[in-house]
C-alpha positions as protocol buffer text, in pm:
chain_id: "A"
residue {
  index: 1
  type: ILE
  ca { x: 8401 y: 10141 z: 11174 }
}
residue {
  index: 2
  type: SER
  ca { x: 8470 y: 10021 z: 10822 }
}
residue {
  index: 3
  type: SER
  ca { x: 8796 y: 10106 z: 10650 }
}
residue {
  index: 4
  type: GLN
  ca { x: 8600 y: 10135 z: 10327 }
}
residue {
  index: 5
  type: GLN
  ca { x: 8508 y: 10501 z: 10317 }
}
residue {
  index: 6
  type: SER
  ca { x: 8252 y: 10606 z: 10062 }
}
residue {
  index: 7
  type: SER
  ca { x: 8185 y: 10939 z: 9907 }
}
residue {
  index: 8
  type: PRO
  ca { x: 7845 y: 11022 z: 9758 }
}
residue {
  index: 9
  type: SER
  ca { x: 8001 y: 11141 z: 9434 }
}
residue {
  index: 10
  type: LEU
  ca { x: 8284 y: 10889 z: 9400 }
}
residue {
  index: 11
  type: GLY
  ca { x: 8136 y: 10569 z: 9541 }
}
residue {
  index: 12
  type: PRO
  ca { x: 8312 y: 10319 z: 9766 }
}
residue {
  index: 13
  type: SER
  ca { x: 8687 y: 10306 z: 9797 }
}
residue {
  index: 14
  type: VAL
  ca { x: 8847 y: 10029 z: 9585 }
}
residue {
  index: 15
  type: SER
  ca { x: 9187 y: 9867 z: 9628 }
}
residue {
  index: 16
  type: GLU
  ca { x: 9406 y: 9691 z: 9372 }
}
residue {
  index: 17
  type: ALA
  ca { x: 9325 y: 9357 z: 9536 }
}
residue {
  index: 18
  type: GLU
  ca { x: 8963 y: 9398 z: 9420 }
}
residue {
  index: 19
  type: LEU
  ca { x: 9055 y: 9435 z: 9052 }
}
residue {
  index: 20
  type: PRO
  ca { x: 9022 y: 9146 z: 8804 }
}
residue {
  index: 21
  type: MET
  ca { x: 9324 y: 8916 z: 8785 }
}
residue {
  index: 22
  type: MET
  ca { x: 9425 y: 9017 z: 8431 }
}
residue {
  index: 23
  type: VAL
  ca { x: 9408 y: 9385 z: 8523 }
}
residue {
  index: 24
  type: GLY
  ca { x: 9635 y: 9306 z: 8819 }
}
residue {
  index: 25
  type: TYR
  ca { x: 9882 y: 9135 z: 8586 }
}
residue {
  index: 26
  type: ALA
  ca { x: 9874 y: 9436 z: 8353 }
}
residue {
  index: 27
  type: LEU
  ca { x: 9952 y: 9661 z: 8650 }
}
residue {
  index: 28
  type: GLN
  ca { x: 10248 y: 9438 z: 8744 }
}
residue {
  index: 29
  type: ASN
  ca { x: 10381 y: 9479 z: 8390 }
}
residue {
  index: 30
  type: LEU
  ca { x: 10337 y: 9857 z: 8413 }
}
residue {
  index: 31
  type: ARG
  ca { x: 10538 y: 9855 z: 8737 }
}
residue {
  index: 32
  type: ALA
  ca { x: 10812 y: 9650 z: 8569 }
}
residue {
  index: 33
  type: THR
  ca { x: 10839 y: 9908 z: 8288 }
}
residue {
  index: 34
  type: GLY
  ca { x: 10829 y: 10204 z: 8526 }
}
residue {
  index: 35
  type: HIS
  ca { x: 10491 y: 10337 z: 8411 }
}
residue {
  index: 36
  type: VAL
  ca { x: 10343 y: 10280 z: 8758 }
}
residue {
  index: 37
  type: GLU
  ca { x: 10526 y: 10324 z: 9087 }
}
residue {
  index: 38
  type: GLY
  ca { x: 10382 y: 10193 z: 9413 }
}
residue {
  index: 39
  type: GLN
  ca { x: 10016 y: 10130 z: 9478 }
}
residue {
  index: 40
  type: LEU
  ca { x: 9748 y: 10300 z: 9271 }
}
residue {
  index: 41
  type: ASP
  ca { x: 9524 y: 10540 z: 9455 }
}
residue {
  index: 42
  type: ALA
  ca { x: 9167 y: 10437 z: 9533 }
}
residue {
  index: 43
  type: ASP
  ca { x: 9022 y: 10671 z: 9270 }
}
residue {
  index: 44
  type: VAL
  ca { x: 9219 y: 10507 z: 8987 }
}
residue {
  index: 45
  type: CYS
  ca { x: 9132 y: 10160 z: 9119 }
}
residue {
  index: 46
  type: ARG
  ca { x: 8764 y: 10256 z: 9129 }
}
residue {
  index: 47
  type: MET
  ca { x: 8780 y: 10380 z: 8769 }
}
residue {
  index: 48
  type: LEU
  ca { x: 8945 y: 10056 z: 8657 }
}
residue {
  index: 49
  type: LYS
  ca { x: 8689 y: 9844 z: 8841 }
}
residue {
  index: 50
  type: GLN
  ca { x: 8397 y: 10034 z: 8686 }
}
residue {
  index: 51
  type: LEU
  ca { x: 8516 y: 9951 z: 8335 }
}
residue {
  index: 52
  type: PRO
  ca { x: 8446 y: 9613 z: 8175 }
}
residue {
  index: 53
  type: GLU
  ca { x: 8766 y: 9409 z: 8206 }
}
residue {
  index: 54
  type: HIS
  ca { x: 8850 y: 9426 z: 7834 }
}
residue {
  index: 55
  type: GLN
  ca { x: 8819 y: 9806 z: 7837 }
}
residue {
  index: 56
  type: ALA
  ca { x: 9031 y: 9836 z: 8152 }
}
residue {
  index: 57
  type: LEU
  ca { x: 9299 y: 9629 z: 7979 }
}
residue {
  index: 58
  type: GLN
  ca { x: 9274 y: 9846 z: 7665 }
}
residue {
  index: 59
  type: ALA
  ca { x: 9312 y: 10160 z: 7876 }
}
residue {
  index: 60
  type: LEU
  ca { x: 9620 y: 10020 z: 8052 }
}
residue {
  index: 61
  type: GLU
  ca { x: 9764 y: 9915 z: 7715 }
}
residue {
  index: 62
  type: ARG
  ca { x: 9713 y: 10268 z: 7581 }
}
residue {
  index: 63
  type: PHE
  ca { x: 9879 y: 10409 z: 7894 }
}
residue {
  index: 64
  type: SER
  ca { x: 10175 y: 10172 z: 7850 }
}
residue {
  index: 65
  type: SER
  ca { x: 10232 y: 10299 z: 7496 }
}
residue {
  index: 66
  type: CYS
  ca { x: 10260 y: 10662 z: 7615 }
}
residue {
  index: 67
  type: ASP
  ca { x: 10602 y: 10823 z: 7644 }
}
residue {
  index: 68
  type: ARG
  ca { x: 10684 y: 10838 z: 8015 }
}
residue {
  index: 69
  type: SER
  ca { x: 10922 y: 11130 z: 7964 }
}
residue {
  index: 70
  type: THR
  ca { x: 10625 y: 11354 z: 7876 }
}
residue {
  index: 71
  type: MET
  ca { x: 10437 y: 11265 z: 8198 }
}
residue {
  index: 72
  type: ARG
  ca { x: 10479 y: 11504 z: 8488 }
}
residue {
  index: 73
  type: ASN
  ca { x: 10234 y: 11308 z: 8706 }
}
residue {
  index: 74
  type: LYS
  ca { x: 10187 y: 10944 z: 8603 }
}
residue {
  index: 75
  type: THR
  ca { x: 9878 y: 10893 z: 8821 }
}
residue {
  index: 76
  type: ALA
  ca { x: 9706 y: 11198 z: 8675 }
}
residue {
  index: 77
  type: TYR
  ca { x: 9802 y: 11087 z: 8324 }
}
residue {
  index: 78
  type: LEU
  ca { x: 9657 y: 10740 z: 8386 }
}
residue {
  index: 79
  type: ARG
  ca { x: 9343 y: 10898 z: 8532 }
}
residue {
  index: 80
  type: GLY
  ca { x: 9308 y: 11101 z: 8209 }
}
residue {
  index: 81
  type: VAL
  ca { x: 9342 y: 10789 z: 7993 }
}
residue {
  index: 82
  type: LEU
  ca { x: 9080 y: 10610 z: 8204 }
}
residue {
  index: 83
  type: LYS
  ca { x: 8840 y: 10906 z: 8179 }
}
residue {
  index: 84
  type: ARG
  ca { x: 8844 y: 10872 z: 7800 }
}
residue {
  index: 85
  type: PHE
  ca { x: 8728 y: 10513 z: 7838 }
}
residue {
  index: 86
  type: THR
  ca { x: 8453 y: 10591 z: 8090 }
}
residue {
  index: 87
  type: SER
  ca { x: 8291 y: 10871 z: 7894 }
}
């Protein structure tokens, strides 16, 4: 049995380890500034992986410029930023 579950609508599960190196570095910086805490969920990782690397980096840069005090749920906020880049 594979640990990689897949959903027909969402596609295969993706972990941070599968993201491009520069995206990984950007995530480390977001952790250092408190924008991201812990591991990203598979849905956010999948969204990042689906974007071309330069767009994923732009999305993370936009997220990093947002005021954390206005975010009730950082993961949901990041997901919203990423959705703007995927549409």
